[in-house]
GROMACS .gro file of C-alpha atoms in nm:
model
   66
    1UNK     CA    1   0.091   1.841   0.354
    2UNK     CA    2   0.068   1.476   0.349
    3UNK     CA    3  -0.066   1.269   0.616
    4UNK     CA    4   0.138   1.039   0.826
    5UNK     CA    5   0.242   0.731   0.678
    6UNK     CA    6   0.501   0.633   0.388
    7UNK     CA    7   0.384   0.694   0.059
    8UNK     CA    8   0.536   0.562  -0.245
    9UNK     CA    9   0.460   0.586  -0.614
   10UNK     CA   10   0.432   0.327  -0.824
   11UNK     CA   11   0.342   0.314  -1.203
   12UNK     CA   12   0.221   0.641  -1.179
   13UNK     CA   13  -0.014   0.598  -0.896
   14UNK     CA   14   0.027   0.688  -0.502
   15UNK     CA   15  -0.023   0.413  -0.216
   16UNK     CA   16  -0.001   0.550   0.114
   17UNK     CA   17   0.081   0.264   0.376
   18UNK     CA   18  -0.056   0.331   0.722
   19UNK     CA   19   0.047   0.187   1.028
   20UNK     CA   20  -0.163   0.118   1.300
   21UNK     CA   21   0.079   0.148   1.573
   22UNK     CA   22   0.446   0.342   1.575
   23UNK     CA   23   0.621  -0.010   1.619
   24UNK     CA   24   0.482  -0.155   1.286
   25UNK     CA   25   0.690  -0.220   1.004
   26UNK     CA   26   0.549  -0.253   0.677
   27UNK     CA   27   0.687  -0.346   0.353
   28UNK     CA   28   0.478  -0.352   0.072
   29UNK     CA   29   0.635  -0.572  -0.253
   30UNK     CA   30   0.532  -0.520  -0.590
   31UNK     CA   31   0.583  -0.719  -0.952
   32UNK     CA   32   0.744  -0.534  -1.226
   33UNK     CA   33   0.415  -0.521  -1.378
   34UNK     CA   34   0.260  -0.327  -1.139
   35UNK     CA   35   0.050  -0.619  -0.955
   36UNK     CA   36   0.105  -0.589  -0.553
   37UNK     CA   37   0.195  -0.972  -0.464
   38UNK     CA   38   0.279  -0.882  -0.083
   39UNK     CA   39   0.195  -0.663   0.174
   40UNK     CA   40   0.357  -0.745   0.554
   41UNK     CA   41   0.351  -0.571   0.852
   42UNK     CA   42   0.208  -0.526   1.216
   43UNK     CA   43  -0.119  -0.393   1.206
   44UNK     CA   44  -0.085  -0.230   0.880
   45UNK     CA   45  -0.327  -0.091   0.665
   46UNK     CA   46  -0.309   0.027   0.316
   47UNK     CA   47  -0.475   0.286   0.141
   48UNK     CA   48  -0.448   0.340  -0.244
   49UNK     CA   49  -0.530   0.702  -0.308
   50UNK     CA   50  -0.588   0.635  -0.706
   51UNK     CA   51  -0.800   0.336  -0.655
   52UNK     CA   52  -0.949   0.471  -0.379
   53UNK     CA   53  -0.923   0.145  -0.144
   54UNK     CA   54  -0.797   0.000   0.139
   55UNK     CA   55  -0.632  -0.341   0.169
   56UNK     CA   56  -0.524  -0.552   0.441
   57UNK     CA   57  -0.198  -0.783   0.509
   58UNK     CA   58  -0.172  -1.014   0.229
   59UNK     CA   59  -0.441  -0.877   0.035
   60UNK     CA   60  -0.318  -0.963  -0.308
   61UNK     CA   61  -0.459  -0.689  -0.552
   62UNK     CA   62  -0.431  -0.633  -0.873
   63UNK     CA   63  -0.371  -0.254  -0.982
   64UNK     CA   64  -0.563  -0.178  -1.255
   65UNK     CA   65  -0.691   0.176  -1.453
   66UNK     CA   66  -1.085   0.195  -1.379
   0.00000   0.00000   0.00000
């Protein structure tokens, strides 16, 4: 069972985006190339399970294999 939160997959790998409250609404917008290039919401955090990291509003990170 997954935890609260939407999850998407993208290139293979799954980000889980967790709002802080019930009233926040995230998007999360990604390149066709895989590179997240915005993240917007109220309170939002973000939580890439493959990576292993979390990443605030308008983080801009580059998803890459380690």
């Amino acid at each position: 069972m997954r935890a609260a939160g939407i999850w998407d997959t993208v290139g293979g790998r799954e980000l889980r985006v967790l709002p802080d409250s019930r009233s926040a609404r995230t998007k999360v917008t990604w390149s066709p190339a895989g590179r997240m290039i915005g993240v917007t919401g109220d309170s939002t955090r973000i939580f890439d399970a493959t990576l292993g990291y979390r990443l605030a509003i308008g983080l801009v990170a580059e998803r890459t294999n380690r």
